[in-house]
Short mmCIF file of C-alpha atoms (C1' of nucleotides) in Angstrom, two decimals:
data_model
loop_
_atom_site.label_atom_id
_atom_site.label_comp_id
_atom_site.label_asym_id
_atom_site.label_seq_id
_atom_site.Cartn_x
_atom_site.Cartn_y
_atom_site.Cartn_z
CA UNK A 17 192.15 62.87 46.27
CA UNK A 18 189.70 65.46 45.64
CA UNK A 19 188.70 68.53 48.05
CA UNK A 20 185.46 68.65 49.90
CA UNK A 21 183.59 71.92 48.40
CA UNK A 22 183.84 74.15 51.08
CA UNK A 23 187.99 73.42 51.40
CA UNK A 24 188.12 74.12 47.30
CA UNK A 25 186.41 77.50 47.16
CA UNK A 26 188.58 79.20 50.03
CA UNK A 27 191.52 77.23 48.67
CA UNK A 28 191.55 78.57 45.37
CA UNK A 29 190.51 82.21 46.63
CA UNK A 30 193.77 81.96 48.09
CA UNK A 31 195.54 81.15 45.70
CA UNK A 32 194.33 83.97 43.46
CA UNK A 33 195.17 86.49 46.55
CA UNK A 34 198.53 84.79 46.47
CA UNK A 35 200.34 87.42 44.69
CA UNK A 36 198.81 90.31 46.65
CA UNK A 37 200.28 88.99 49.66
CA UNK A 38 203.52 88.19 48.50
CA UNK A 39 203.40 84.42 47.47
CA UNK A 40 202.43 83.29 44.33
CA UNK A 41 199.59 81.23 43.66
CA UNK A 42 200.48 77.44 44.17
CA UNK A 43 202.06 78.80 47.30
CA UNK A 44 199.06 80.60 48.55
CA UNK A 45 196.95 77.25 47.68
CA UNK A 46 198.99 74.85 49.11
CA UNK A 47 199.36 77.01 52.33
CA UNK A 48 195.66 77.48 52.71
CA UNK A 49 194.65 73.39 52.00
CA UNK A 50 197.19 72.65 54.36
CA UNK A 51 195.71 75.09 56.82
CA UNK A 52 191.89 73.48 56.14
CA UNK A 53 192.84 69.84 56.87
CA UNK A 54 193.02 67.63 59.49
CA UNK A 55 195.49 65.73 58.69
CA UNK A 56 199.16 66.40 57.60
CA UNK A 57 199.31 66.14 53.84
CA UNK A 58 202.11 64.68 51.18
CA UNK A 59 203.71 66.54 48.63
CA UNK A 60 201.69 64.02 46.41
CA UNK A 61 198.11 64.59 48.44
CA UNK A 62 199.09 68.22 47.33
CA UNK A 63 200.29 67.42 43.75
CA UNK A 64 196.76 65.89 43.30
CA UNK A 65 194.26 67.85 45.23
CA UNK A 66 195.67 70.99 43.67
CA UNK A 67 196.55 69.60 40.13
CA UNK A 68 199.61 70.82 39.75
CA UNK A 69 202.96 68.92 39.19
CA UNK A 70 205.50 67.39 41.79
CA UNK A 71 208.15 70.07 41.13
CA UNK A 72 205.94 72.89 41.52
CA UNK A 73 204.86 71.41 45.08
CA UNK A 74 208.22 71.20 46.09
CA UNK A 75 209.15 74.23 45.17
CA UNK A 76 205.94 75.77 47.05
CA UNK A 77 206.60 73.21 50.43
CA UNK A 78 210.22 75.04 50.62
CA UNK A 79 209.11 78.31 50.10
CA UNK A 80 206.76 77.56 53.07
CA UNK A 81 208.87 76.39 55.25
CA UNK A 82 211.09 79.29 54.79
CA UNK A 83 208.30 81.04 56.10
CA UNK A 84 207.86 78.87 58.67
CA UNK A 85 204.90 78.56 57.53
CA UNK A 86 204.76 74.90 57.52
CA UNK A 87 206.53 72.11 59.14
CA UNK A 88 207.24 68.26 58.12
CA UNK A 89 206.40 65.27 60.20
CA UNK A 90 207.21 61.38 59.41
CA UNK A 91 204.83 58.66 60.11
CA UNK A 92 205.89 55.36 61.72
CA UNK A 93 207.24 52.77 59.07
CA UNK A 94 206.33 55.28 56.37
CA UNK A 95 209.36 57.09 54.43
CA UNK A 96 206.93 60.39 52.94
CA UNK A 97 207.54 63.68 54.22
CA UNK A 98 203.95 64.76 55.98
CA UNK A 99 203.55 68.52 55.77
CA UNK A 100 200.89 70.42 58.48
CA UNK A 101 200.60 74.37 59.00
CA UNK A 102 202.95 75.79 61.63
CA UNK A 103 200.85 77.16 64.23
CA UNK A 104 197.68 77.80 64.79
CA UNK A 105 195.80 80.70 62.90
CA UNK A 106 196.68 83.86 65.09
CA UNK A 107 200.26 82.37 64.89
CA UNK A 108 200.68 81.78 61.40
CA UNK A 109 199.13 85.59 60.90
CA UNK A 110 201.92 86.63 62.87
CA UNK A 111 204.54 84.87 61.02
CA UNK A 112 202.97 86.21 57.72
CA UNK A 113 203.35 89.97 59.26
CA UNK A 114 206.85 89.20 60.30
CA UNK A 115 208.42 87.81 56.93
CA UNK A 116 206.33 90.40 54.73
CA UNK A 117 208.09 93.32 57.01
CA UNK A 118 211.59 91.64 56.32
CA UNK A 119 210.85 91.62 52.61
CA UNK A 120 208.45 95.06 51.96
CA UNK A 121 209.99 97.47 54.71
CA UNK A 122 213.65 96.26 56.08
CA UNK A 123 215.21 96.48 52.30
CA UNK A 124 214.24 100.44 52.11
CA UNK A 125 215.40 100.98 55.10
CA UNK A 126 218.54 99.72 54.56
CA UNK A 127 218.57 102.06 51.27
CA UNK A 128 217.64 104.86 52.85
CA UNK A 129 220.26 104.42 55.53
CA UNK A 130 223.09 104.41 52.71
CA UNK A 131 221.43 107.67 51.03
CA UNK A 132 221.23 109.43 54.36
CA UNK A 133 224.95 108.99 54.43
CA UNK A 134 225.93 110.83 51.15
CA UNK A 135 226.81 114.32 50.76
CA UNK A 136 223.97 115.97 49.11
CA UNK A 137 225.27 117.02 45.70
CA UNK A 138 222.70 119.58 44.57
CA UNK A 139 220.17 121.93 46.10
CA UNK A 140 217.88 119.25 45.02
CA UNK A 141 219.52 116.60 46.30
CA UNK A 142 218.97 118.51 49.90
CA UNK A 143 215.53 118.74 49.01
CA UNK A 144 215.60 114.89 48.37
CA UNK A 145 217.38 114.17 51.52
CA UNK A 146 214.78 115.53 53.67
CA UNK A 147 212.47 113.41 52.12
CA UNK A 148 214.12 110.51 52.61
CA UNK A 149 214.79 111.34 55.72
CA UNK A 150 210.80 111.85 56.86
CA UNK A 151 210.79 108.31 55.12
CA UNK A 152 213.60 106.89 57.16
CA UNK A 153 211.70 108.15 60.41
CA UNK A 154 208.55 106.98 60.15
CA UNK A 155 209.63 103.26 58.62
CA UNK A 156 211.79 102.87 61.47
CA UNK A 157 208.99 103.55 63.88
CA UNK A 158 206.85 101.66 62.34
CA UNK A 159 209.38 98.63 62.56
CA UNK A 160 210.17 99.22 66.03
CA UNK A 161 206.37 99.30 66.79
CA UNK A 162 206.02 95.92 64.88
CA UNK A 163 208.68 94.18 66.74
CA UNK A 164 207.29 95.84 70.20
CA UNK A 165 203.53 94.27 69.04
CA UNK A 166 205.53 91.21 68.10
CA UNK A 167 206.71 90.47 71.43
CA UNK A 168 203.27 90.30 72.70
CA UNK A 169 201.74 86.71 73.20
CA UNK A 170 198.85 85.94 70.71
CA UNK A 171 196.49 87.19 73.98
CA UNK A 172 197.65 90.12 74.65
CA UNK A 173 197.35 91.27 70.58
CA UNK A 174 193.83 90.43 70.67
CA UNK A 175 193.13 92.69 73.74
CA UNK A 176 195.01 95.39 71.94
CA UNK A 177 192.98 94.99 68.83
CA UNK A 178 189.32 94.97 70.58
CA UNK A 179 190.59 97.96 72.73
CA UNK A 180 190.67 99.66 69.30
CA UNK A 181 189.20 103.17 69.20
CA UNK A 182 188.94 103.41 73.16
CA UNK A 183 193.04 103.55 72.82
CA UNK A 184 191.97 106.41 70.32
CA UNK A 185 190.18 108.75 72.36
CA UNK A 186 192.51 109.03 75.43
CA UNK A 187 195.60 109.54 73.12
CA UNK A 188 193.89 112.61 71.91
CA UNK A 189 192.98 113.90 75.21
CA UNK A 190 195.74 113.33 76.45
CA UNK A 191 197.44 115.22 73.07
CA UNK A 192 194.86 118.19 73.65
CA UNK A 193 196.17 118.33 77.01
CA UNK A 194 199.62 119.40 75.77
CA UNK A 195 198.46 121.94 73.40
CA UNK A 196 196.06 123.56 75.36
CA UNK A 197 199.69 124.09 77.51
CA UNK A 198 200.98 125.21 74.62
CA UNK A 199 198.26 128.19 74.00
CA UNK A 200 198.11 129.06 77.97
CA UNK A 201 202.13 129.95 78.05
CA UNK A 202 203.04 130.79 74.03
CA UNK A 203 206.52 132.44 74.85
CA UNK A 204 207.59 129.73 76.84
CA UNK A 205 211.02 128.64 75.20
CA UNK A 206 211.06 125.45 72.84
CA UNK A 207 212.68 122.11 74.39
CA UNK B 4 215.55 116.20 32.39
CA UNK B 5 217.93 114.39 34.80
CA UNK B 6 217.47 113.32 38.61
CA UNK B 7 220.44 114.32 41.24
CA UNK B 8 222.17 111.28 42.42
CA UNK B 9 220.67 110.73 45.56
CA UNK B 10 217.09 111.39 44.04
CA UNK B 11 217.94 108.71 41.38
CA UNK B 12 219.27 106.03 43.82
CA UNK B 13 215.43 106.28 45.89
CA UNK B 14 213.70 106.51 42.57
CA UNK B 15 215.43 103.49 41.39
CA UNK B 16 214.89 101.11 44.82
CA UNK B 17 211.68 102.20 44.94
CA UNK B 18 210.53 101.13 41.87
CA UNK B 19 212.21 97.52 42.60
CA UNK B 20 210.37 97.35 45.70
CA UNK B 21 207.25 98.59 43.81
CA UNK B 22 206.39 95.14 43.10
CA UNK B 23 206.11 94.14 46.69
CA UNK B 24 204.20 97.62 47.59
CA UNK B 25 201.29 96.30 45.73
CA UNK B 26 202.11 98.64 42.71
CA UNK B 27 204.37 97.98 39.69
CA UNK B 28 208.16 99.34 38.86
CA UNK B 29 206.93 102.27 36.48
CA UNK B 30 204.28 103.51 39.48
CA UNK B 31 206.96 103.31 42.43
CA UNK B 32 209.16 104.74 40.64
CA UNK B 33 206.77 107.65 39.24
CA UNK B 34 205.55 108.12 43.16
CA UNK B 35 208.86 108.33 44.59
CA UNK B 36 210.38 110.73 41.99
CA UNK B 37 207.35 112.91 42.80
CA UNK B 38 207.96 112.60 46.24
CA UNK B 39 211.46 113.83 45.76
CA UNK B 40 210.96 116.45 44.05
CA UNK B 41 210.55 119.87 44.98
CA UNK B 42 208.07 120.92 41.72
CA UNK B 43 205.33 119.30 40.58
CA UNK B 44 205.98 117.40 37.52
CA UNK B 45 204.41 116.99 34.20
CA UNK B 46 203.95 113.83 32.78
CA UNK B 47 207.16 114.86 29.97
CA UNK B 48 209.33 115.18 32.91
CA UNK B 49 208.48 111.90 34.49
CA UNK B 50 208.88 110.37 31.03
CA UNK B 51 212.16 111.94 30.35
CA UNK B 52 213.44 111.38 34.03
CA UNK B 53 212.45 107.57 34.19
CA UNK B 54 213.00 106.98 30.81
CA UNK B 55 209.95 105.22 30.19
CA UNK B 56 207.57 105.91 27.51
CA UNK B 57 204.72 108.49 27.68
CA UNK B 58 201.90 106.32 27.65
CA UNK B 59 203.37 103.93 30.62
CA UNK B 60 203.51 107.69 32.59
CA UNK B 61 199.74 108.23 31.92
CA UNK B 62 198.74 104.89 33.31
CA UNK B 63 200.89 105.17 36.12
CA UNK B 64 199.60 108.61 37.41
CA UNK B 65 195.98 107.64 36.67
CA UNK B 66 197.02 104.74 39.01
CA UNK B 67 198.29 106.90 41.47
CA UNK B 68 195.55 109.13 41.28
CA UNK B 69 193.28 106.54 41.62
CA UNK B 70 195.25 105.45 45.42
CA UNK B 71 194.62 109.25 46.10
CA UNK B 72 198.72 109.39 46.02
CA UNK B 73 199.17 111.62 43.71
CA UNK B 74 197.13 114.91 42.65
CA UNK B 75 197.10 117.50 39.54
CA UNK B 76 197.55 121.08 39.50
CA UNK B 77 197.43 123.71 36.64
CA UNK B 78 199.88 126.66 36.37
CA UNK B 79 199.33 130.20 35.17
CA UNK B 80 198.74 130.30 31.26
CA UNK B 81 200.27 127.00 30.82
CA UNK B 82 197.99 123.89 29.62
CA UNK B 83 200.05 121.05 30.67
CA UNK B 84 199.23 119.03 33.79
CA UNK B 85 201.11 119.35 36.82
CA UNK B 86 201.44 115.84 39.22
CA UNK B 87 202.23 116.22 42.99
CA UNK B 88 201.85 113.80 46.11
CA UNK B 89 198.85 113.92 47.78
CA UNK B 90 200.05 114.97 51.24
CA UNK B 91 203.12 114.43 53.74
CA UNK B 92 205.17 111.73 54.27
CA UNK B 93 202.77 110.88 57.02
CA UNK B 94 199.58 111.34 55.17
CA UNK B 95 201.02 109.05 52.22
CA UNK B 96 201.92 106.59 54.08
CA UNK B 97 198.25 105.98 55.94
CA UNK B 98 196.87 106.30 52.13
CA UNK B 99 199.16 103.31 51.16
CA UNK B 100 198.08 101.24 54.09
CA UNK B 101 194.29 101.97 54.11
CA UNK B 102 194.69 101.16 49.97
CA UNK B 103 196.45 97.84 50.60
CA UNK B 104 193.97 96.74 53.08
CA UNK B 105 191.44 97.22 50.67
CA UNK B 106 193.33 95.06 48.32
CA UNK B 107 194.62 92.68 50.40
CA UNK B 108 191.71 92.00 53.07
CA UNK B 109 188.48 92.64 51.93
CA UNK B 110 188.44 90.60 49.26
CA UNK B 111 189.21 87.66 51.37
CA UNK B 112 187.02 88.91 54.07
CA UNK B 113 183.71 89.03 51.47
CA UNK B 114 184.94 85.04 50.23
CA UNK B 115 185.09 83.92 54.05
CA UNK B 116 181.50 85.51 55.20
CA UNK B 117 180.23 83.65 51.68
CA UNK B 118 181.75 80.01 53.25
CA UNK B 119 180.54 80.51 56.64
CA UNK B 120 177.13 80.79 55.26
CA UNK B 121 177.48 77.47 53.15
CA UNK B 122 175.72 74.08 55.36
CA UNK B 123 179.46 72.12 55.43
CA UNK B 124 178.72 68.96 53.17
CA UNK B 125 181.33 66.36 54.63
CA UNK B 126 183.34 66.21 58.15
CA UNK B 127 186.14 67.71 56.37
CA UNK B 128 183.92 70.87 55.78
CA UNK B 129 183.10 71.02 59.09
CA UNK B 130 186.78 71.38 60.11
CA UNK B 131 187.58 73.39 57.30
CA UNK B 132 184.56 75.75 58.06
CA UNK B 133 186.10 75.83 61.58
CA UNK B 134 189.05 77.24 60.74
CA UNK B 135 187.93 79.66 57.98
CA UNK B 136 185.45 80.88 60.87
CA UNK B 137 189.50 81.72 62.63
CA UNK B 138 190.41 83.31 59.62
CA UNK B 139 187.50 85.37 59.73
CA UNK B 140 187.69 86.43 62.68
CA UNK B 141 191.15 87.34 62.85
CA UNK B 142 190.82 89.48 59.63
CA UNK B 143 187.63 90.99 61.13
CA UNK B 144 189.44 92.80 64.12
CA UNK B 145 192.27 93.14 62.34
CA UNK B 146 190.06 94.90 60.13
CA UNK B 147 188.47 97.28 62.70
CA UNK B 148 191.86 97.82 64.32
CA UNK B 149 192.94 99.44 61.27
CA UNK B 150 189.92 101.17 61.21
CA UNK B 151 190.48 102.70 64.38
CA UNK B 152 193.52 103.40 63.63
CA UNK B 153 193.29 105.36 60.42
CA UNK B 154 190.46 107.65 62.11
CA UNK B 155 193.29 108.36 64.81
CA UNK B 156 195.13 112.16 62.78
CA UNK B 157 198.03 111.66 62.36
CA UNK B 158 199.79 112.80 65.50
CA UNK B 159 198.14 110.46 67.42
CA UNK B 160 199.35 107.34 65.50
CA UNK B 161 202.91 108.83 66.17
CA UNK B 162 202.38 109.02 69.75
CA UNK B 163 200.59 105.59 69.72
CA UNK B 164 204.03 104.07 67.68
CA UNK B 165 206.59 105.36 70.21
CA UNK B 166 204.50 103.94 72.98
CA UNK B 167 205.05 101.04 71.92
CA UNK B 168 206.66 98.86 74.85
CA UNK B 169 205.43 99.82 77.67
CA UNK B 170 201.68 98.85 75.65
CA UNK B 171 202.43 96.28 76.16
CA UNK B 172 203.89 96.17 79.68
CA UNK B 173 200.36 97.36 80.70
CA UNK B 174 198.59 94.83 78.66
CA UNK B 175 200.51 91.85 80.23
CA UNK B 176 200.45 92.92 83.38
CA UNK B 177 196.12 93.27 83.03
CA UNK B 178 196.59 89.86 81.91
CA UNK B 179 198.52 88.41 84.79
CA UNK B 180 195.70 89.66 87.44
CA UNK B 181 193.06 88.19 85.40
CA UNK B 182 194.69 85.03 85.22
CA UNK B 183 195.51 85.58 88.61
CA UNK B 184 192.26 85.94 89.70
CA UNK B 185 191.25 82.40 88.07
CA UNK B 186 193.43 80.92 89.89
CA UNK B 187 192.81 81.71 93.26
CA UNK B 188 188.91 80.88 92.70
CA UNK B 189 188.94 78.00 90.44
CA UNK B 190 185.42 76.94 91.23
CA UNK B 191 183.29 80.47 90.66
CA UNK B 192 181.31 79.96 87.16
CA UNK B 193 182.48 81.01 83.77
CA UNK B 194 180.72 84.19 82.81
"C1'" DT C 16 224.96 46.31 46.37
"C1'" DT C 17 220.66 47.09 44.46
"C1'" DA C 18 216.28 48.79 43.69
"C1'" DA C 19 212.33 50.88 45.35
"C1'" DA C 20 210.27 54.94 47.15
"C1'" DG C 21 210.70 59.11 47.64
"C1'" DT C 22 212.52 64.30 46.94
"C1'" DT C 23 214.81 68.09 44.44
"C1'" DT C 24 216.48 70.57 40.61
"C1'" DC C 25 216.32 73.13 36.64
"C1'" DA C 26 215.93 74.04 31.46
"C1'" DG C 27 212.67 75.46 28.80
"C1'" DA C 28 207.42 76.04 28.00
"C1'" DA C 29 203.40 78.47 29.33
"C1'" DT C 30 201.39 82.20 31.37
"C1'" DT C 31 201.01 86.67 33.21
"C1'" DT C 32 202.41 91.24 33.69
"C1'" DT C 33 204.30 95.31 32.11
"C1'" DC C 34 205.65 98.56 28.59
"C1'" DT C 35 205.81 100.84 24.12
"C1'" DG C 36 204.34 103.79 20.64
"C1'" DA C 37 201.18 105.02 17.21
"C1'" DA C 38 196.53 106.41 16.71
"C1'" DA C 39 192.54 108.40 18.70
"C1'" DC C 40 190.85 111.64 21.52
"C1'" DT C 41 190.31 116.36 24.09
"C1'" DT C 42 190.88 121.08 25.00
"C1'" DT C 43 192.08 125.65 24.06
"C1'" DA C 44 192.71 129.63 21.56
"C1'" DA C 45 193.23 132.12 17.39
"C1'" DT D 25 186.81 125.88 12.00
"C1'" DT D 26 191.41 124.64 12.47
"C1'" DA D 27 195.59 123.40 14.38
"C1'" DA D 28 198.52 123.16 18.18
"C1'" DA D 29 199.41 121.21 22.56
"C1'" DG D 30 198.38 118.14 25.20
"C1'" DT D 31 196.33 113.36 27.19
"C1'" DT D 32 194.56 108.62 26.84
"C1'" DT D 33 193.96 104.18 24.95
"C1'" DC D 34 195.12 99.79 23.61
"C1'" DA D 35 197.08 96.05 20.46
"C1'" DG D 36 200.86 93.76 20.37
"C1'" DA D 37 206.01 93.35 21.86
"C1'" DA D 38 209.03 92.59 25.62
"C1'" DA D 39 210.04 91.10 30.05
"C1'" DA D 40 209.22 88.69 34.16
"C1'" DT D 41 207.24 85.08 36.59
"C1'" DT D 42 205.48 80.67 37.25
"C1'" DC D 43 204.97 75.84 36.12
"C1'" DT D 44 206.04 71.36 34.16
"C1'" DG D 45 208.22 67.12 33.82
"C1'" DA D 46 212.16 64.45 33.09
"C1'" DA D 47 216.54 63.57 35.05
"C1'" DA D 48 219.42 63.64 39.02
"C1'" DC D 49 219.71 62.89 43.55
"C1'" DT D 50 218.86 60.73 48.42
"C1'" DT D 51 217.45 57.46 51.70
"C1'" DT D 52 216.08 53.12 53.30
"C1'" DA D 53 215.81 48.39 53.61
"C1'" DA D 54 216.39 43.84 51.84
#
DNA sequence: TTAAAGTTTCAGAATTTTCTGAAACTTTAA
DNA sequence: TTAAAGTTTCAGAAAATTCTGAAACTTTAA
C-alpha cells in the first residue's frame, strides 16, 4: 500500500512537526494518514504505508487513543482492529488543545501550588515567591479560560475566533472607560 | 553561588517541563532562575547555580535572547554581561505564546497553502485535499485569533480571560436565535 | 485442543538531542 | 602591542528518545 502524493507530503510534514507538538514522529504520521483517508486503516495498512515496523505502530495506535485521538472499529467476519480519527477536524483540534494543557500547564501548576505553601526561607526566597506567585495567577486563568472556551460547541468557537479584533476594541473602551473614572475622582479611596 | 530552596525547586521543574515548552532543560531552567531572581545574572552565576557548563549557558541565553525572553545589561566599570527577563510575568508569557505559534503553526500553515495548490492526482487526493483544506482553515483563524489577541496590551487579555463564561453565555444564546430563526421560516433562501 | 491470525511487549540498536570543555575569538585598558 | 577578562563556537561525549523485530500473548474458530 503506497500513499497517493498529495496524502505523503502533508503526512510526512507531520510527522517532522511531531515533536513540536508533543508527539513524536511515527505518532504525528500515523495520526495525520489516518486523518487523510477514507477509510479506517490496519495497524498493518499503517506498518506499510509509513514503513515503519509493527511494534512501533502499536505503540503509536495506543498513544493515540490515549489521546482520543483515534478510535478502533471491527469489520464483519474480519478479526483486524480498523483504526479511523476521532472526530472530525475542529474536534480533534480541540482534543489536541485539551491533552497538551494537561501535560504543558496542569504539572506547573501543581508545583507552584506546593511552593506557594512553604515558608519562604530567605529574603530571596520572598522575592521568588512573588514570582511564582504572578506565575500561579496567570496559569490558572489561563486554564480556567481554556476549560470555559472548552465548553463551547465547535460553533460557537468559530464565532468567537472570526469576532477576533472586534472583541478587541470594545474591551479597551470599555477599559478606558474605567480609567478615565479613575483621573476624574483621584482621591477616591481604593476598593 | 547557590539558589534558596524555593528558587531551586521552580528552577528545577521548570527545566523538566522545558522540554514540553518548546525549549530544552538547560534553557528552562536558565529562564526561570532569571525569572527568580532579583539581580540580573551573569552567565558565571547561571553556570555555577545550574551547574552546567559555561558554554551550555552561552547557547542557552543566545536562545533566550533570540525568543526576546531574556535581555543584557552592563554595570558601572564592570565588563561582564548582565542577563535579565525581558518583561513581566505577563509580558513573558505573550512572548512564549506568540514564539510557539511561530514554531508550531506556521510551518504547517506554509506546507498546507503548498498542497491546496497541487491538481489532486487520484480520488484519494481529492479527499485528502479536502480535509487538509479543514486543517487549513482551522489553523488560519486560529492564526488570526492569536493575532488579535496579542495586539490586545496586556490588561485587556486579563479582562478578556476572567470573562470567560458568560462569553460564552452570550455566544450561545446569539446562536439559539439564529437557529431559531431557521426554524420558524424553513423555506426563505440560503444567503 | 490446536493453529491461525492477529496484537503487544520490551531489550537492545539506531538515532537524535543535549552538554561539555578546550580552543578560538573579542573587547578593553594599560 | 599585550594581556587580562570575558564570550562564543563546535567536535565529540553523554544522555535521552525512538524504533525494530523477535518472542510472548490473545482471540477466534474449526
Amino acid at each position: 500500500m503506497t500513499m497517493p502524493p498529495l496524502t505523503a507530503s502533508f503526512v510526512l510534514h507531520f510527522g517532522e512537526m511531531g515533536s513540536r507538538w508533543g508527539f513524536n514522529r511515527t505518532i504525528g504520521q500515523v495520526f495525520a494518514l489516518l486523518v487523510m483517508s477514507e477509510e479506517a486503516l490496519t495497524a498493518n495498512d499503517l506498518s506499510d504505508s509509513l514503513g515503519i515496523s509493527r511494534g512501533n505502530v502499536s505503540m503509536a495506535v495506543k498513544e493515540l487513543q490515549s489521546w482520543q485521538l483515534a478510535k478502533v472499529m471491527h469489520r464483519q467476519g474480519d478479526r483486524k482492529e480498523y483504526y479511523y480519527p476521532a472526530g472530525d477536524i475542529m474536534a480533534l483540534a480541540i482534543k489536541v488543545f485539551e491533552q497538551r494543557r494537561k501535560r504543558e500547564v496542569d504539572p506547573t501548576l501543581s508545583v507552584v501550588r506546593d511552593i506557594l505553601m512553604e515558608q519562604p526561607a530567605t529574603p530571596q526566597d520572598e522575592y521568588a515567591q512573588a514570582k511564582v506567585r504572578e506565575v500561579h495567577d496567570l496559569l490558572e486563568s489561563l486554564s480556567k479560560w481554556a476549560d470555559d472556551l472548552q465548553q463551547l460547541n465547535p460553533d460557537s468557537l468559530q464565532t468567537l475566533m472570526k469576532l477576533g479584533t472586534r472583541m478587541g476594541k470594545v474591551l479597551e473602551f470599555k477599559e478606558r472607560l474605567f480609567s478615565d473614572a479613575a483621573a476624574i475622582e483621584p482621591e477616591s479611596p481604593k476598593t
